[in-house]
Amino acid sequence: MSLLRSARFPAIVLLAAAALGLVVANSPAAGPVDAVMHAELGIPGLLELSISHWIKDGLLAVFFFVVAVELQYELTAGQLNSARKALQPAIAAAGGVVLPIVLYAAIAWGSDAAAGWPIPTATDIAFALGVLAVFGKGLPSGLRVFLLALAILDDIVGIVFIAVLFTSDVNVGALAGAAVAVVTFAILSRQLDTRARVPVAVVLVLLAIATWVLVLLSGVHATIAGVVLGLAMAQRPALRVRHELEPWVNVIVLPLFAFSAALVAIPAVPASQLSPAFWGVLVALPVGKIVGITVFGWVSLRVAHRGGPPPLAFADLLAAGALGGIGFTVSLLLSELAFDDAPALRDQATLGVLAGSVVSLILAAVLVSWRAWHHRRLTASAPKTA
């Protein structure tokens, strides 16, 4: 299980799953696999979804639950539990959101791809920390802390975009029912440390399922159920549940989503005919993130250093910016949502996410390796104290 929880494992499996999805989508197996993905499962007349939607709306809610639990911890007891700690990564994260939006809008403005502007705003925590673990031996711990805070703040932005931008025809009754279920879930989760923990756990699972169904029926994207439940659950049992779920998220949930999202046929057209949805994401992810995070991070060190964590060198910020450009999971979800009614644009945006994330991954591997070598050399040359 330690392998499944390691920082490196999710990044490797996600990359392999996405690569497999691309290969399958561009092979003779594309037709049968597509048919399987569109096959509907569920309770006839009550709740039926395609397998693709079960993955995107159902399994991914578990991933967002795990993310929300980590977010709750960081906000209350971790790296974001005070304004001083959060200010530097918050300013850098703002740059890593604003500049990609500006770049995407500049490329796609006036076209039918303009609605995809939220896509390049996300950072994939699993991928970014995986690359850092593989190539970053010897880096100061402050860089990992900074990157983790940055990625979590990016997740908050992505969650807000999903909740606000991709909600339509809200069913107030279902949403109210979900709210009642969440409040009940939050109260009962405080009883998990008592002798009644087994029946309480069973009821909590049923309440979680009920919340997910009600959020789905309300018109709000179903993954928001995972976010709300993760934030509402009592922290100690939530951290235990996260620990138990993490291997399954890494080995089943995220790879299945990466595979299904990457089932995209590569268009046999010249580069000049590719959509702005592709070019916008391809440019905005690596360029927008690395410039936005680096420049805004540098500014944050000048305006928010006093009382905060030790400052990072400009070159370390550059490495963090490259890591931030690995959008992947949340960016893939945002491309699905932004172009839900335009499959051709969705496919090109998905290709843009994959290509932009790979470019960022390569840049990050080079920059992180260079900075790790630099810090190891400084450590080796430092005078030994008696």
CSV table of N, CA and C in Angstrom, one decimal, residues 201-300:
chain,number,residue,atom,x,y,z
A,201,ALA,N,-21.0,4.6,10.8
A,201,ALA,CA,-20.2,4.6,9.5
A,201,ALA,C,-21.2,4.1,8.3
A,202,VAL,N,-22.0,3.1,8.6
A,202,VAL,CA,-23.0,2.7,7.6
A,202,VAL,C,-23.9,3.8,7.2
A,203,VAL,N,-24.5,4.5,8.2
A,203,VAL,CA,-25.4,5.6,7.9
A,203,VAL,C,-24.7,6.7,7.2
A,204,LEU,N,-23.4,7.0,7.5
A,204,LEU,CA,-22.6,8.0,6.8
A,204,LEU,C,-22.5,7.7,5.3
A,205,VAL,N,-22.2,6.4,5.0
A,205,VAL,CA,-22.1,6.0,3.6
A,205,VAL,C,-23.4,6.2,2.9
A,206,LEU,N,-24.5,5.8,3.5
A,206,LEU,CA,-25.8,6.0,2.9
A,206,LEU,C,-26.1,7.5,2.7
A,207,LEU,N,-25.7,8.4,3.7
A,207,LEU,CA,-25.9,9.8,3.6
A,207,LEU,C,-25.1,10.4,2.4
A,208,ALA,N,-23.8,9.9,2.3
A,208,ALA,CA,-23.0,10.4,1.2
A,208,ALA,C,-23.5,10.0,-0.1
A,209,ILE,N,-24.1,8.8,-0.3
A,209,ILE,CA,-24.7,8.4,-1.5
A,209,ILE,C,-25.9,9.3,-1.8
A,210,ALA,N,-26.7,9.5,-0.8
A,210,ALA,CA,-27.9,10.3,-0.9
A,210,ALA,C,-27.6,11.8,-1.3
A,211,THR,N,-26.5,12.3,-0.7
A,211,THR,CA,-26.0,13.6,-1.1
A,211,THR,C,-25.6,13.7,-2.5
A,212,TRP,N,-24.8,12.7,-3.0
A,212,TRP,CA,-24.4,12.7,-4.4
A,212,TRP,C,-25.6,12.7,-5.3
A,213,VAL,N,-26.5,11.8,-5.1
A,213,VAL,CA,-27.7,11.7,-5.9
A,213,VAL,C,-28.5,13.0,-6.0
A,214,LEU,N,-28.7,13.6,-4.8
A,214,LEU,CA,-29.5,14.8,-4.8
A,214,LEU,C,-28.7,16.0,-5.5
A,215,VAL,N,-27.4,16.1,-5.3
A,215,VAL,CA,-26.7,17.1,-6.0
A,215,VAL,C,-26.7,16.9,-7.5
A,216,LEU,N,-26.6,15.6,-7.9
A,216,LEU,CA,-26.7,15.3,-9.4
A,216,LEU,C,-28.1,15.7,-9.9
A,217,LEU,N,-29.2,15.4,-9.2
A,217,LEU,CA,-30.5,15.8,-9.6
A,217,LEU,C,-30.8,17.3,-9.5
A,218,SER,N,-30.0,18.0,-8.7
A,218,SER,CA,-30.2,19.4,-8.5
A,218,SER,C,-29.8,20.3,-9.7
A,219,GLY,N,-28.9,19.7,-10.6
A,219,GLY,CA,-28.3,20.5,-11.7
A,219,GLY,C,-26.9,21.0,-11.4
A,220,VAL,N,-26.5,20.9,-10.1
A,220,VAL,CA,-25.1,21.2,-9.8
A,220,VAL,C,-24.2,20.0,-10.1
A,221,HIS,N,-23.0,20.3,-10.6
A,221,HIS,CA,-22.1,19.1,-11.0
A,221,HIS,C,-21.9,18.2,-9.8
A,222,ALA,N,-22.1,16.9,-10.0
A,222,ALA,CA,-22.1,16.0,-8.9
A,222,ALA,C,-20.8,15.9,-8.1
A,223,THR,N,-19.7,16.3,-8.7
A,223,THR,CA,-18.4,16.2,-8.0
A,223,THR,C,-18.4,17.2,-6.8
A,224,ILE,N,-19.3,18.2,-6.8
A,224,ILE,CA,-19.3,19.2,-5.7
A,224,ILE,C,-19.8,18.5,-4.5
A,225,ALA,N,-20.6,17.4,-4.6
A,225,ALA,CA,-21.0,16.6,-3.4
A,225,ALA,C,-19.8,16.1,-2.7
A,226,GLY,N,-18.8,15.6,-3.4
A,226,GLY,CA,-17.5,15.2,-2.7
A,226,GLY,C,-16.8,16.3,-2.0
A,227,VAL,N,-16.8,17.5,-2.6
A,227,VAL,CA,-16.1,18.6,-2.0
A,227,VAL,C,-16.8,19.0,-0.7
A,228,VAL,N,-18.1,19.1,-0.7
A,228,VAL,CA,-18.9,19.6,0.4
A,228,VAL,C,-18.8,18.5,1.6
A,229,LEU,N,-18.9,17.3,1.2
A,229,LEU,CA,-18.8,16.2,2.3
A,229,LEU,C,-17.4,16.2,2.9
A,230,GLY,N,-16.3,16.4,2.1
A,230,GLY,CA,-15.0,16.4,2.6
A,230,GLY,C,-14.7,17.6,3.5
A,231,LEU,N,-15.3,18.7,3.2
A,231,LEU,CA,-15.2,19.9,4.1
A,231,LEU,C,-16.0,19.8,5.3
A,232,ALA,N,-17.1,19.1,5.3
A,232,ALA,CA,-18.1,19.0,6.4
A,232,ALA,C,-17.7,18.0,7.4
A,233,MET,N,-17.0,16.9,7.0
A,233,MET,CA,-16.7,15.8,7.9
A,233,MET,C,-15.7,16.2,9.0
A,234,ALA,N,-15.9,15.6,10.2
A,234,ALA,CA,-15.0,15.9,11.3
A,234,ALA,C,-13.6,15.6,10.9
A,235,GLN,N,-12.6,16.4,11.3
A,235,GLN,CA,-11.3,16.3,10.7
A,235,GLN,C,-10.6,14.9,11.0
A,236,ARG,N,-10.6,14.5,12.2
A,236,ARG,CA,-9.9,13.3,12.6
A,236,ARG,C,-10.4,12.1,11.8
A,237,PRO,N,-11.7,11.8,11.8
A,237,PRO,CA,-12.1,10.6,11.0
A,237,PRO,C,-12.0,10.9,9.5
A,238,ALA,N,-12.1,12.1,9.1
A,238,ALA,CA,-11.9,12.5,7.7
A,238,ALA,C,-10.5,12.1,7.2
A,239,LEU,N,-9.5,12.4,8.0
A,239,LEU,CA,-8.1,12.1,7.6
A,239,LEU,C,-7.9,10.6,7.6
A,240,ARG,N,-8.6,9.9,8.5
A,240,ARG,CA,-8.5,8.4,8.4
A,240,ARG,C,-9.1,7.9,7.2
A,241,VAL,N,-10.3,8.4,6.8
A,241,VAL,CA,-11.0,7.9,5.6
A,241,VAL,C,-10.2,8.3,4.4
A,242,ARG,N,-9.6,9.5,4.4
A,242,ARG,CA,-8.7,9.9,3.2
A,242,ARG,C,-7.6,8.9,3.1
A,243,HIS,N,-7.0,8.5,4.2
A,243,HIS,CA,-5.8,7.6,4.2
A,243,HIS,C,-6.3,6.3,3.6
A,244,GLU,N,-7.5,5.8,3.9
A,244,GLU,CA,-7.9,4.5,3.3
A,244,GLU,C,-8.3,4.6,1.9
A,245,LEU,N,-8.9,5.8,1.5
A,245,LEU,CA,-9.3,6.0,0.1
A,245,LEU,C,-8.2,6.3,-0.9
A,246,GLU,N,-7.1,6.9,-0.4
A,246,GLU,CA,-6.1,7.4,-1.3
A,246,GLU,C,-5.5,6.3,-2.2
A,247,PRO,N,-5.2,5.1,-1.8
A,247,PRO,CA,-4.7,4.1,-2.8
A,247,PRO,C,-5.7,3.8,-3.9
A,248,TRP,N,-7.0,3.7,-3.5
A,248,TRP,CA,-8.0,3.4,-4.5
A,248,TRP,C,-8.2,4.6,-5.5
A,249,VAL,N,-8.1,5.8,-5.0
A,249,VAL,CA,-8.2,6.9,-5.9
A,249,VAL,C,-7.0,6.9,-6.9
A,250,ASN,N,-5.8,6.6,-6.3
A,250,ASN,CA,-4.6,6.6,-7.2
A,250,ASN,C,-4.6,5.5,-8.2
A,251,VAL,N,-5.1,4.3,-7.9
A,251,VAL,CA,-5.0,3.2,-8.7
A,251,VAL,C,-6.3,2.9,-9.6
A,252,ILE,N,-7.4,3.4,-9.2
A,252,ILE,CA,-8.6,3.2,-9.9
A,252,ILE,C,-9.3,4.5,-10.4
A,253,VAL,N,-9.6,5.4,-9.5
A,253,VAL,CA,-10.4,6.5,-9.9
A,253,VAL,C,-9.7,7.4,-10.9
A,254,LEU,N,-8.5,7.9,-10.6
A,254,LEU,CA,-7.8,8.8,-11.5
A,254,LEU,C,-7.4,8.2,-12.8
A,255,PRO,N,-6.8,6.9,-12.8
A,255,PRO,CA,-6.5,6.3,-14.0
A,255,PRO,C,-7.7,6.1,-14.9
A,256,LEU,N,-8.8,5.7,-14.4
A,256,LEU,CA,-10.0,5.5,-15.2
A,256,LEU,C,-10.5,6.8,-15.8
A,257,PHE,N,-10.5,7.8,-15.0
A,257,PHE,CA,-10.8,9.1,-15.6
A,257,PHE,C,-9.9,9.6,-16.6
A,258,ALA,N,-8.6,9.4,-16.4
A,258,ALA,CA,-7.6,9.9,-17.4
A,258,ALA,C,-7.7,9.1,-18.7
A,259,PHE,N,-8.0,7.8,-18.6
A,259,PHE,CA,-8.2,6.9,-19.7
A,259,PHE,C,-9.4,7.4,-20.5
A,260,SER,N,-10.6,7.6,-19.8
A,260,SER,CA,-11.8,7.9,-20.5
A,260,SER,C,-11.7,9.3,-21.1
A,261,ALA,N,-11.1,10.3,-20.4
A,261,ALA,CA,-11.0,11.6,-20.9
A,261,ALA,C,-10.0,11.7,-22.1
A,262,ALA,N,-9.0,10.8,-22.2
A,262,ALA,CA,-8.1,10.8,-23.3
A,262,ALA,C,-8.5,10.0,-24.5
A,263,LEU,N,-9.7,9.5,-24.5
A,263,LEU,CA,-10.2,8.7,-25.6
A,263,LEU,C,-10.6,9.7,-26.7
A,264,VAL,N,-9.6,10.3,-27.3
A,264,VAL,CA,-9.8,11.4,-28.3
A,264,VAL,C,-9.0,11.0,-29.6
A,265,ALA,N,-9.7,11.0,-30.7
A,265,ALA,CA,-9.1,10.8,-32.0
A,265,ALA,C,-8.2,12.0,-32.4
A,266,ILE,N,-7.0,11.8,-32.7
A,266,ILE,CA,-6.1,12.9,-33.1
A,266,ILE,C,-6.5,13.3,-34.5
A,267,PRO,N,-6.9,14.6,-34.7
A,267,PRO,CA,-7.4,15.0,-36.0
A,267,PRO,C,-6.3,15.0,-37.1
A,268,ALA,N,-6.7,14.4,-38.2
A,268,ALA,CA,-5.7,14.4,-39.3
A,268,ALA,C,-5.8,15.6,-40.2
A,269,VAL,N,-5.4,16.7,-39.5
A,269,VAL,CA,-5.5,18.0,-40.2
A,269,VAL,C,-4.2,18.8,-40.0
A,270,PRO,N,-3.8,19.7,-40.9
A,270,PRO,CA,-2.6,20.5,-40.6
A,270,PRO,C,-2.8,21.4,-39.4
A,271,ALA,N,-1.7,21.8,-38.8
A,271,ALA,CA,-1.7,22.6,-37.6
A,271,ALA,C,-2.5,23.9,-37.8
A,272,SER,N,-2.5,24.4,-39.0
A,272,SER,CA,-3.2,25.7,-39.3
A,272,SER,C,-4.7,25.5,-39.1
A,273,GLN,N,-5.2,24.3,-39.2
A,273,GLN,CA,-6.7,24.0,-39.1
A,273,GLN,C,-7.1,23.6,-37.7
A,274,LEU,N,-6.2,23.5,-36.8
A,274,LEU,CA,-6.6,23.1,-35.4
A,274,LEU,C,-7.3,24.3,-34.7
A,275,SER,N,-8.2,23.9,-33.9
A,275,SER,CA,-9.1,24.9,-33.2
A,275,SER,C,-8.3,25.8,-32.2
A,276,PRO,N,-8.8,27.0,-32.0
A,276,PRO,CA,-8.2,27.9,-30.9
A,276,PRO,C,-8.3,27.2,-29.6
A,277,ALA,N,-9.3,26.3,-29.4
A,277,ALA,CA,-9.4,25.5,-28.2
A,277,ALA,C,-8.1,24.7,-27.9
A,278,PHE,N,-7.5,24.2,-28.9
A,278,PHE,CA,-6.3,23.4,-28.8
A,278,PHE,C,-5.1,24.4,-28.5
A,279,TRP,N,-5.0,25.4,-29.4
A,279,TRP,CA,-3.8,26.3,-29.2
A,279,TRP,C,-3.9,27.1,-28.0
A,280,GLY,N,-5.1,27.5,-27.6
A,280,GLY,CA,-5.3,28.3,-26.4
A,280,GLY,C,-4.8,27.6,-25.1
A,281,VAL,N,-5.2,26.3,-25.0
A,281,VAL,CA,-4.8,25.5,-23.8
A,281,VAL,C,-3.3,25.1,-23.9
A,282,LEU,N,-2.9,24.8,-25.1
A,282,LEU,CA,-1.5,24.4,-25.3
A,282,LEU,C,-0.5,25.5,-24.9
A,283,VAL,N,-0.9,26.8,-25.2
A,283,VAL,CA,0.0,27.9,-24.9
A,283,VAL,C,-0.3,28.3,-23.4
A,284,ALA,N,-1.5,28.4,-23.0
A,284,ALA,CA,-1.9,29.0,-21.7
A,284,ALA,C,-1.4,28.1,-20.5
A,285,LEU,N,-1.4,26.8,-20.7
A,285,LEU,CA,-0.9,26.0,-19.6
A,285,LEU,C,0.6,26.1,-19.3
A,286,PRO,N,1.5,25.8,-20.2
A,286,PRO,CA,2.9,26.0,-19.8
A,286,PRO,C,3.3,27.4,-19.7
A,287,VAL,N,3.0,28.3,-20.7
A,287,VAL,CA,3.5,29.6,-20.7
A,287,VAL,C,2.8,30.5,-19.6
A,288,GLY,N,1.4,30.4,-19.6
A,288,GLY,CA,0.7,31.2,-18.6
A,288,GLY,C,1.0,30.9,-17.2
A,289,LYS,N,1.1,29.6,-16.9
A,289,LYS,CA,1.4,29.1,-15.5
A,289,LYS,C,2.8,29.5,-15.1
A,290,ILE,N,3.8,29.2,-16.0
A,290,ILE,CA,5.2,29.5,-15.5
A,290,ILE,C,5.5,31.0,-15.4
A,291,VAL,N,4.9,31.8,-16.3
A,291,VAL,CA,5.1,33.2,-16.2
A,291,VAL,C,4.3,33.8,-15.0
A,292,GLY,N,3.0,33.4,-15.0
A,292,GLY,CA,2.1,34.0,-14.0
A,292,GLY,C,2.6,33.6,-12.6
A,293,ILE,N,2.9,32.4,-12.3
A,293,ILE,CA,3.3,31.9,-11.0
A,293,ILE,C,4.7,32.6,-10.6
A,294,THR,N,5.6,32.6,-11.6
A,294,THR,CA,7.0,33.1,-11.3
A,294,THR,C,6.9,34.6,-11.0
A,295,VAL,N,6.3,35.4,-11.8
A,295,VAL,CA,6.2,36.8,-11.7
A,295,VAL,C,5.4,37.2,-10.4
A,296,PHE,N,4.2,36.6,-10.3
A,296,PHE,CA,3.4,37.0,-9.1
A,296,PHE,C,4.1,36.4,-7.8
A,297,GLY,N,4.7,35.3,-7.9
A,297,GLY,CA,5.4,34.7,-6.7
A,297,GLY,C,6.6,35.6,-6.3
A,298,TRP,N,7.3,36.2,-7.3
A,298,TRP,CA,8.4,37.1,-7.0
A,298,TRP,C,7.9,38.4,-6.4
A,299,VAL,N,6.7,38.9,-6.9
A,299,VAL,CA,6.1,40.1,-6.3
A,299,VAL,C,5.7,39.8,-4.8
A,300,SER,N,5.1,38.5,-4.6
A,300,SER,CA,4.6,38.2,-3.3
A,300,SER,C,5.8,38.2,-2.3
